[in-house]
Coordinates of C-alpha atoms in Angstrom, one line a residue:
M3 CA 1.9 4.2 2.3
N4 CA 5.7 4.3 3.1
I5 CA 7.1 3.0 -0.2
N6 CA 10.7 4.0 0.3
R7 CA 11.8 0.9 2.2
S8 CA 13.6 -2.1 0.7
S9 CA 12.0 -5.5 0.4
A10 CA 15.2 -6.8 1.9
E11 CA 14.2 -5.1 5.2
Y12 CA 11.1 -7.4 5.2
N13 CA 12.9 -10.6 4.3
A14 CA 15.1 -11.2 7.3
A15 CA 13.4 -14.5 7.9
G16 CA 14.5 -15.7 4.4
Y17 CA 11.0 -16.5 3.1
Y18 CA 10.9 -18.1 -0.3
S19 CA 14.6 -18.3 -1.0
G20 CA 15.5 -20.0 -4.2
N21 CA 13.3 -18.7 -6.9
V22 CA 13.5 -21.7 -9.3
I23 CA 12.6 -24.3 -6.6
Y24 CA 9.9 -22.2 -5.1
R25 CA 8.2 -21.5 -8.5
R26 CA 8.2 -25.3 -9.2
V27 CA 6.6 -25.9 -5.8
L28 CA 3.9 -23.3 -6.5
R29 CA 3.1 -24.8 -9.9
L30 CA 2.6 -28.1 -8.2
F31 CA 0.4 -26.6 -5.5
G32 CA -1.7 -24.7 -8.1
A33 CA -2.2 -28.0 -10.0
F34 CA -3.3 -29.7 -6.8
E35 CA -5.8 -26.9 -6.1
R36 CA -7.3 -27.3 -9.6
C37 CA -7.5 -31.0 -9.5
S38 CA -10.4 -31.1 -7.1
M39 CA -13.5 -33.0 -8.3
T40 CA -15.8 -31.6 -10.9
Q41 CA -18.5 -29.4 -9.4
L42 CA -22.0 -28.6 -10.5
I43 CA -24.0 -25.6 -9.3
I44 CA -27.7 -26.1 -9.8
N45 CA -31.0 -24.3 -9.1
A46 CA -29.4 -20.9 -9.7
L47 CA -30.6 -17.6 -11.1
L48 CA -27.5 -16.8 -13.2
L49 CA -26.3 -13.3 -13.8
T50 CA -23.5 -14.1 -16.2
M51 CA -22.3 -10.4 -16.8
N52 CA -22.0 -11.5 -20.4
G53 CA -24.2 -8.5 -21.4
R54 CA -27.5 -8.4 -19.5
E55 CA -27.9 -12.1 -19.8
V56 CA -30.1 -13.7 -17.0
I57 CA -30.6 -17.4 -16.9
P58 CA -33.3 -18.8 -14.6
D59 CA -33.0 -22.4 -13.5
G60 CA -29.4 -22.2 -14.5
C61 CA -26.4 -24.4 -13.7
I62 CA -22.7 -24.1 -13.9
E63 CA -20.2 -27.0 -14.3
V64 CA -16.7 -26.3 -13.0
S65 CA -13.8 -28.5 -13.9
D66 CA -10.0 -28.0 -13.4
G67 CA -10.5 -24.5 -12.1
R68 CA -12.6 -23.3 -15.1
I69 CA -16.2 -23.1 -16.1
S70 CA -16.9 -26.0 -18.5
Y71 CA -20.7 -25.3 -18.8
V72 CA -23.0 -22.4 -18.1
G73 CA -26.6 -22.3 -19.1
K74 CA -30.1 -23.8 -18.4
Y75 CA -30.1 -27.0 -16.4
G76 CA -32.6 -28.5 -18.9
D77 CA -29.9 -28.1 -21.7
Y78 CA -27.1 -29.6 -19.6
T79 CA -25.8 -33.0 -20.6
P80 CA -24.6 -34.7 -17.4
R81 CA -21.0 -35.9 -17.2
Q82 CA -19.1 -37.5 -14.4
T83 CA -20.0 -35.0 -11.6
Y84 CA -18.9 -35.7 -8.1
S85 CA -20.0 -32.6 -6.1
I86 CA -23.3 -30.8 -6.4
I87 CA -23.8 -27.3 -4.9
D88 CA -27.5 -26.4 -4.7
A89 CA -28.1 -22.6 -4.9
H90 CA -31.7 -23.1 -3.8
G91 CA -32.9 -20.5 -6.3
G92 CA -30.4 -17.8 -5.2
I93 CA -28.4 -15.5 -7.5
V94 CA -25.2 -16.9 -8.8
M95 CA -22.8 -14.5 -10.5
P96 CA -19.1 -13.7 -11.0
A97 CA -17.2 -12.8 -7.9
F98 CA -16.1 -9.2 -7.4
V99 CA -12.8 -7.9 -8.8
N100 CA -11.5 -5.4 -6.3
T101 CA -9.1 -3.4 -8.5
H102 CA -7.3 -1.1 -6.0
N103 CA -6.1 -2.3 -2.5
H104 CA -3.4 -1.9 0.1
L105 CA -4.0 -5.2 1.9
A106 CA -1.7 -4.9 4.9
M107 CA -3.3 -1.5 5.8
T108 CA -5.8 -3.5 7.8
Y109 CA -3.9 -2.3 10.9
F110 CA -5.1 1.3 10.1
R111 CA -8.9 0.6 10.3
S112 CA -10.4 3.6 12.2
F113 CA -6.9 5.1 12.7
A114 CA -6.4 8.8 11.9
S115 CA -10.1 9.1 11.0
D116 CA -11.7 12.3 9.8
L117 CA -8.6 13.8 8.3
P118 CA -7.9 14.9 4.7
L119 CA -5.4 13.0 2.6
D120 CA -2.2 15.0 3.4
R121 CA -2.8 15.0 7.2
W122 CA -3.9 11.3 7.1
L123 CA -0.7 10.3 5.3
G124 CA 1.3 12.3 7.9
N125 CA -0.1 10.0 10.6
I126 CA 0.2 6.8 8.6
W127 CA 3.8 7.0 7.4
P128 CA 5.5 7.0 10.8
V129 CA 3.6 4.0 11.9
E130 CA 4.4 2.1 8.7
D131 CA 8.1 2.4 9.6
K132 CA 7.4 -0.1 12.4
M133 CA 6.0 -2.8 10.0
D134 CA 8.2 -5.8 9.3
E135 CA 7.7 -9.0 7.3
E136 CA 5.7 -10.7 10.0
I137 CA 3.4 -7.7 10.6
L138 CA 2.7 -7.3 6.9
Y139 CA 2.0 -11.0 6.5
Y140 CA -0.7 -11.1 9.2
G141 CA -2.2 -7.8 8.0
S142 CA -2.5 -9.1 4.5
L143 CA -3.8 -12.5 5.6
V144 CA -6.7 -11.0 7.6
A145 CA -7.4 -8.7 4.6
C146 CA -7.7 -11.7 2.3
A147 CA -10.2 -13.3 4.6
E148 CA -12.2 -10.1 4.8
A149 CA -12.1 -9.5 1.0
M150 CA -13.4 -13.0 0.3
E151 CA -16.1 -12.9 2.9
H152 CA -17.3 -9.8 1.2
G153 CA -17.6 -11.5 -2.2
T154 CA -14.2 -10.7 -3.8
A155 CA -12.2 -13.4 -5.6
C156 CA -9.5 -11.1 -7.0
V157 CA -7.6 -8.2 -5.5
N158 CA -5.1 -5.8 -7.1
D159 CA -2.7 -5.0 -4.3
M160 CA 0.0 -2.2 -4.2
Y161 CA 2.0 -2.1 -1.0
M162 CA 5.5 -2.5 0.6
G163 CA 6.6 -5.9 1.9
V164 CA 5.8 -7.8 -1.3
D165 CA 7.1 -11.2 -0.1
A166 CA 4.8 -11.0 2.9
N167 CA 1.8 -9.9 0.8
A168 CA 2.4 -12.6 -1.8
R169 CA 2.7 -15.3 0.9
A170 CA -0.6 -14.3 2.4
C171 CA -2.4 -14.2 -1.0
I172 CA -1.0 -17.6 -2.0
E173 CA -1.9 -19.3 1.3
S174 CA -5.4 -17.7 1.5
G175 CA -6.5 -19.0 -1.9
I176 CA -7.4 -15.6 -3.2
R177 CA -6.6 -14.5 -6.7
A178 CA -4.2 -11.5 -6.7
C179 CA -2.3 -9.0 -8.8
I180 CA 0.5 -7.7 -6.7
S181 CA 3.0 -4.9 -7.2
R182 CA 6.0 -3.2 -5.6
P183 CA 5.3 0.5 -5.9
I184 CA 8.2 2.5 -7.3
V185 CA 9.4 5.9 -6.0
D186 CA 12.6 7.7 -6.4
T187 CA 12.4 10.5 -3.9
D188 CA 15.8 9.4 -2.6
G189 CA 17.5 9.6 -6.0
P190 CA 18.8 7.3 -8.7
D191 CA 20.2 4.6 -6.4
G192 CA 16.9 4.1 -4.7
L193 CA 15.2 3.9 -8.1
K194 CA 17.6 1.2 -9.3
R195 CA 17.2 -0.8 -6.1
R196 CA 13.4 -0.7 -6.3
M197 CA 13.3 -1.6 -10.0
E198 CA 15.5 -4.6 -9.2
E199 CA 13.1 -5.6 -6.4
S200 CA 10.1 -5.3 -8.8
R201 CA 11.9 -7.6 -11.4
A202 CA 12.7 -10.1 -8.6
L203 CA 9.0 -10.1 -7.6
F204 CA 8.0 -10.9 -11.1
S205 CA 10.6 -13.7 -11.4
K206 CA 9.6 -15.2 -8.1
Y207 CA 5.8 -15.0 -8.0
D208 CA 4.2 -14.3 -11.4
G209 CA 1.9 -17.3 -12.3
A210 CA 2.1 -18.8 -8.8
C211 CA -0.6 -21.3 -8.2
G212 CA -2.4 -20.1 -11.3
R213 CA -3.7 -17.2 -9.2
I214 CA -0.9 -14.6 -8.8
R215 CA 0.0 -12.0 -11.4
V216 CA 2.8 -9.4 -10.9
I217 CA 2.1 -5.9 -12.2
P218 CA 4.7 -3.1 -12.4
S219 CA 3.7 0.0 -10.3
A220 CA 4.7 3.6 -10.0
H221 CA 3.3 5.0 -6.8
A222 CA 2.3 8.4 -8.1
E223 CA 3.5 11.4 -10.1
Y224 CA 4.4 13.3 -6.8
T225 CA 6.7 10.5 -5.6
C226 CA 8.3 9.7 -9.0
S227 CA 10.5 11.6 -11.3
P228 CA 9.7 11.5 -15.1
Q229 CA 12.7 9.1 -15.4
A230 CA 11.2 6.7 -12.8
L231 CA 7.8 6.8 -14.5
L232 CA 9.4 6.0 -17.9
E233 CA 11.4 3.1 -16.4
V234 CA 8.3 1.6 -14.9
Y235 CA 6.3 1.8 -18.1
A236 CA 9.3 0.4 -20.1
E237 CA 9.4 -2.6 -17.7
A238 CA 5.6 -3.1 -18.2
E239 CA 6.1 -3.0 -21.9
R240 CA 8.8 -5.6 -21.7
I241 CA 6.8 -8.1 -19.7
N242 CA 3.4 -7.2 -21.3
R243 CA 1.7 -5.9 -18.2
P244 CA -0.2 -2.8 -17.3
V245 CA 1.0 -0.2 -14.8
H246 CA -0.8 0.4 -11.5
I247 CA -0.5 4.0 -10.3
H248 CA -2.3 6.6 -8.3
I249 CA -3.6 9.4 -10.5
S250 CA -5.2 12.8 -9.6
E251 CA -6.6 11.7 -6.3
T252 CA -7.0 15.3 -5.1
Q253 CA -7.2 18.8 -6.6
S254 CA -4.1 19.7 -4.6
E255 CA -2.1 16.9 -6.2
V256 CA -3.0 18.1 -9.6
E257 CA -2.3 21.7 -8.8
Q258 CA 1.2 20.8 -7.5
C259 CA 1.9 18.7 -10.6
V260 CA 0.9 21.7 -12.8
K261 CA 3.4 23.8 -10.9
R262 CA 6.2 21.3 -11.4
H263 CA 5.5 20.2 -14.9
G264 CA 3.0 22.6 -16.5
T265 CA 0.4 19.8 -16.9
T266 CA -1.7 17.2 -15.1
P267 CA -0.4 13.8 -14.0
L268 CA -1.9 12.1 -17.1
G269 CA -0.7 15.0 -19.3
L270 CA 2.9 14.4 -18.0
L271 CA 2.6 10.6 -18.7
D272 CA 1.6 11.5 -22.2
R273 CA 4.3 14.1 -22.7
I274 CA 7.1 11.7 -21.7
G275 CA 5.8 8.9 -23.9
A276 CA 4.8 6.6 -21.1
L277 CA 1.1 6.1 -21.9
S278 CA 1.9 4.6 -25.3
K279 CA 4.1 1.9 -23.8
A280 CA 1.6 0.0 -21.7
P281 CA -2.0 0.1 -20.5
T282 CA -2.6 2.2 -17.3
L283 CA -4.5 1.2 -14.2
A284 CA -5.3 4.6 -12.8
A285 CA -6.5 4.7 -9.2
H286 CA -8.9 7.4 -8.1
C287 CA -9.0 10.0 -11.0
V288 CA -11.0 12.4 -8.9
A289 CA -9.6 15.7 -10.2
V290 CA -9.3 15.0 -14.0
T291 CA -9.8 17.4 -16.9
P292 CA -11.6 16.9 -20.2
E293 CA -8.1 16.6 -21.8
D294 CA -7.3 13.8 -19.3
I295 CA -10.4 11.9 -20.2
S296 CA -9.5 12.1 -23.9
L297 CA -6.1 10.7 -23.0
M298 CA -7.8 7.9 -21.1
K299 CA -9.8 6.8 -24.1
Q300 CA -6.8 7.2 -26.5
Y301 CA -4.4 5.1 -24.4
N302 CA -6.5 2.4 -22.9
V303 CA -6.5 3.7 -19.4
S304 CA -8.7 1.9 -16.9
V305 CA -10.1 4.0 -14.0
L306 CA -10.0 2.3 -10.6
H307 CA -12.8 4.1 -8.8
N308 CA -12.7 4.2 -5.0
P309 CA -15.8 6.1 -4.0
C310 CA -15.9 5.5 -0.2
S311 CA -12.2 6.2 0.3
N312 CA -12.5 9.4 -1.7
L313 CA -15.5 10.5 0.3
K314 CA -13.9 9.7 3.7
L315 CA -10.7 11.6 2.9
A316 CA -12.8 14.5 1.4
S317 CA -11.0 14.1 -1.9
G318 CA -14.1 14.5 -3.9
V319 CA -16.2 12.4 -6.3
A320 CA -14.7 11.2 -9.6
P321 CA -16.6 12.2 -12.7
I322 CA -17.4 8.5 -13.5
E323 CA -20.4 9.2 -15.8
E324 CA -18.4 11.6 -17.9
M325 CA -15.5 9.2 -18.3
R326 CA -17.9 6.3 -19.0
G327 CA -19.6 8.3 -21.6
A328 CA -16.3 8.8 -23.3
G329 CA -15.8 5.1 -23.5
V330 CA -13.3 4.7 -20.7
N331 CA -13.2 1.3 -18.8
I332 CA -14.5 2.0 -15.3
C333 CA -13.6 -0.4 -12.5
I334 CA -14.2 -0.4 -8.8
G335 CA -11.9 -0.9 -5.8
T336 CA -12.1 -0.2 -2.1
D337 CA -8.6 1.2 -1.5
G338 CA -7.1 0.2 1.8
N339 CA -8.7 -0.3 5.2
G340 CA -7.1 2.8 6.5
S341 CA -9.1 5.0 4.3
N342 CA -12.3 3.1 3.7
N343 CA -12.5 1.3 6.4
N344 CA -13.5 -2.1 5.0
L345 CA -13.1 -4.2 1.9
D346 CA -16.8 -4.6 1.2
M347 CA -17.4 -4.5 -2.6
F348 CA -21.2 -4.6 -2.1
R349 CA -21.0 -1.3 -0.2
E350 CA -18.6 0.2 -2.7
T351 CA -20.7 -0.7 -5.7
F352 CA -23.8 0.7 -4.1
A353 CA -22.0 3.9 -3.2
A354 CA -20.5 4.2 -6.7
S355 CA -23.9 4.1 -8.4
L356 CA -25.7 6.4 -6.0
L357 CA -23.0 9.1 -6.0
Q358 CA -23.2 9.5 -9.8
K359 CA -26.9 9.9 -9.6
G360 CA -26.6 12.6 -6.9
I361 CA -23.8 14.7 -8.5
N362 CA -25.4 14.5 -11.9
K363 CA -28.9 14.9 -10.7
N364 CA -29.8 12.1 -13.0
A365 CA -31.5 8.9 -11.7
S366 CA -30.3 6.9 -14.7
A367 CA -26.6 7.8 -14.2
F368 CA -24.3 4.8 -13.6
D369 CA -27.3 2.4 -13.3
A370 CA -27.2 -0.9 -11.5
F371 CA -26.0 -2.9 -14.4
A372 CA -23.2 -0.5 -15.2
A373 CA -22.1 -0.4 -11.6
L374 CA -22.1 -4.2 -11.4
E375 CA -20.1 -4.4 -14.7
A376 CA -17.5 -2.1 -13.1
A377 CA -17.2 -4.4 -10.0
T378 CA -16.8 -7.6 -12.1
V379 CA -16.2 -8.0 -15.8
N380 CA -14.5 -4.5 -16.3
G381 CA -12.0 -5.3 -13.6
G382 CA -11.2 -8.7 -15.2
K383 CA -10.6 -6.9 -18.5
A384 CA -8.3 -4.3 -16.8
L385 CA -6.3 -6.9 -15.0
S386 CA -6.3 -9.4 -17.9
T387 CA -7.4 -12.2 -15.6
G388 CA -10.4 -13.3 -17.6
T389 CA -12.5 -13.2 -14.5
G390 CA -15.7 -11.2 -13.6
I391 CA -17.8 -13.1 -16.1
L392 CA -19.6 -16.5 -16.3
K393 CA -18.8 -18.1 -19.6
K394 CA -17.3 -21.3 -20.9
D395 CA -13.5 -21.6 -20.3
A396 CA -13.5 -18.6 -18.0
P397 CA -11.7 -19.0 -14.6
A398 CA -14.2 -20.2 -12.0
D399 CA -14.4 -17.2 -9.7
I400 CA -18.0 -17.4 -8.6
M401 CA -20.2 -16.2 -5.8
L402 CA -23.6 -17.6 -4.6
L403 CA -26.0 -15.4 -2.8
R404 CA -28.5 -17.0 -0.5
P405 CA -32.1 -16.3 -1.2
S406 CA -33.5 -13.6 1.1
P407 CA -37.0 -12.2 1.6
F408 CA -35.4 -8.8 1.9
Q409 CA -34.3 -8.9 -1.7
M410 CA -37.7 -9.9 -3.0
P411 CA -39.5 -9.6 -5.3
L412 CA -36.8 -9.8 -8.0
H413 CA -38.2 -7.3 -10.5
D414 CA -34.6 -6.5 -11.6
P415 CA -31.9 -8.9 -10.3
F416 CA -29.1 -6.5 -11.2
A417 CA -30.7 -3.7 -9.1
S418 CA -31.4 -6.2 -6.3
V419 CA -27.6 -7.0 -6.0
V420 CA -26.5 -3.4 -6.2
Y421 CA -29.2 -1.7 -4.1
S422 CA -30.4 -4.4 -1.8
A423 CA -27.8 -7.1 -1.3
E424 CA -25.2 -6.9 1.5
S425 CA -22.2 -9.1 2.2
K426 CA -24.2 -11.1 4.7
A427 CA -26.1 -12.4 1.7
L428 CA -22.9 -14.2 0.5
D429 CA -23.2 -18.0 1.0
T430 CA -20.4 -19.4 -1.1
L431 CA -17.3 -18.1 -2.9
M432 CA -15.3 -20.0 -5.4
V433 CA -11.8 -18.9 -6.5
N434 CA -10.2 -20.8 -9.4
G435 CA -12.6 -23.6 -8.9
R436 CA -11.9 -23.9 -5.2
I437 CA -14.4 -23.1 -2.5
T438 CA -12.9 -20.4 -0.2
V439 CA -16.0 -19.3 1.6
R440 CA -18.8 -21.6 2.7
D441 CA -21.9 -20.5 4.7
G442 CA -20.4 -17.0 4.6
H443 CA -17.2 -17.9 6.4
C444 CA -13.7 -18.2 4.9
V445 CA -12.6 -21.8 5.0
T446 CA -9.1 -21.5 3.5
I447 CA -7.6 -19.5 6.4
D448 CA -7.3 -20.6 10.0
R449 CA -9.1 -17.8 11.7
D450 CA -7.5 -18.3 15.1
Y451 CA -4.0 -18.5 13.6
A452 CA -4.6 -15.3 11.5
L453 CA -6.3 -13.3 14.3
N454 CA -3.8 -14.3 17.0
G455 CA -0.9 -13.3 14.8
F456 CA -2.7 -10.1 13.9
A457 CA -3.4 -9.2 17.5
K458 CA 0.2 -9.6 18.4
A459 CA 1.2 -7.5 15.5
V460 CA -1.2 -4.7 16.6
R461 CA 0.4 -4.6 20.0
R462 CA 3.9 -4.5 18.5
I463 CA 2.9 -1.5 16.3
F464 CA 0.7 0.4 18.8
G465 CA 2.0 -0.8 22.2
N466 CA 1.5 -3.7 24.6
D467 CA -1.3 -1.9 26.4
F468 CA -3.4 -1.8 23.3
E469 CA -6.7 -3.6 24.2
A470 CA -8.5 -3.6 20.9
F471 CA -8.9 -7.4 21.0
R472 CA -10.2 -7.7 24.6
L473 CA -13.7 -8.6 23.4
F474 CA -12.3 -11.4 21.3
G475 CA -10.3 -12.9 24.2
R476 CA -7.0 -12.3 22.5

């Protein structure tokens, strides 16, 4: 990810000028979204993720973007309900919370494959220099559709071109936490400019449509000076937000940090007093020490686990079971399409559970319920969205899985979702009370518009003779 560039470079088209007027428009648009008719989901097997609660013959009432009733249908007192969604006995549960993404990296799916992280980045960064506002917008828009069609209602995105990414998330209907990653490899002037861009991002988009949250971000220890890290954490403390950062993704990263500072990335954050200022959203955490894990517990660090990306780049396997045993909040994310190569949280959750069993040689390690917690309610806690759980007054981010003979019999519905279900089982996705996926297809994004723009962007990046879309007639 080339995070040195200015957001001004992506804003030549003048998108969203006039913060005050734009924020007012977004508030009205968010109210319009939430004012859709009351909806009642019936004939559902509810996995609420409120502990191990399972409710057969359950129903959920959704009103004004929030859950107004969840429980057995027999205990429900009907109110004025205008729209009924019949789950036909299928599993209904909270939608996924994908806690670490680089949405616009959709263009790098299958690009520079089978390379370790350092060589992979060496291929990615020169291409990223070609990406402008329009390119980033279409890449993010396609990623939003992909995420939602794979059961995700909320993404936590870190990437350049924040105006384009925000625009795509707002238009798509997805819930998103977005951040402008800070680096200062070019010195104090670059740090000052990027911090100003981050503050402008917060002013412009935080709270938009009731779905967008802005989170400060430091890219990583190896791209930030201690002063930069402190400034990001101070800003997070000021606006009461966590900090999104890459931490200890590879052993090499940690070794280089020890050479520079005499300690690990988390150790450095502790030494300079950053960890005490704001909660940390720590992506990867593959090469962590026992001392790091103690710091995680002490300072409310949430680990954003990306098993498939870490495997594909041969970074290793994070010691999730050890961190979880210490009481650390474990969440799951896919990372970007360039290193994964998809945004499928069904696959990610499956991989996360099985990896811990294999490396620990313990079939009970990171069991199905724990993995599903990490993919839903734990992510909602980390991002402070209140999502990932089905309970009264929670935001209505809900997914319905169609009944399938290939998930039967349901001896353990949690195990069925983690070990048997695939994204093709998704029937309906609701975000903030609005249906964004119906019959497995995203209905809030014009597919032709998004893919035509995406195809043109691919040719602009990789050349006019690029024929990746020939089969799609584009």
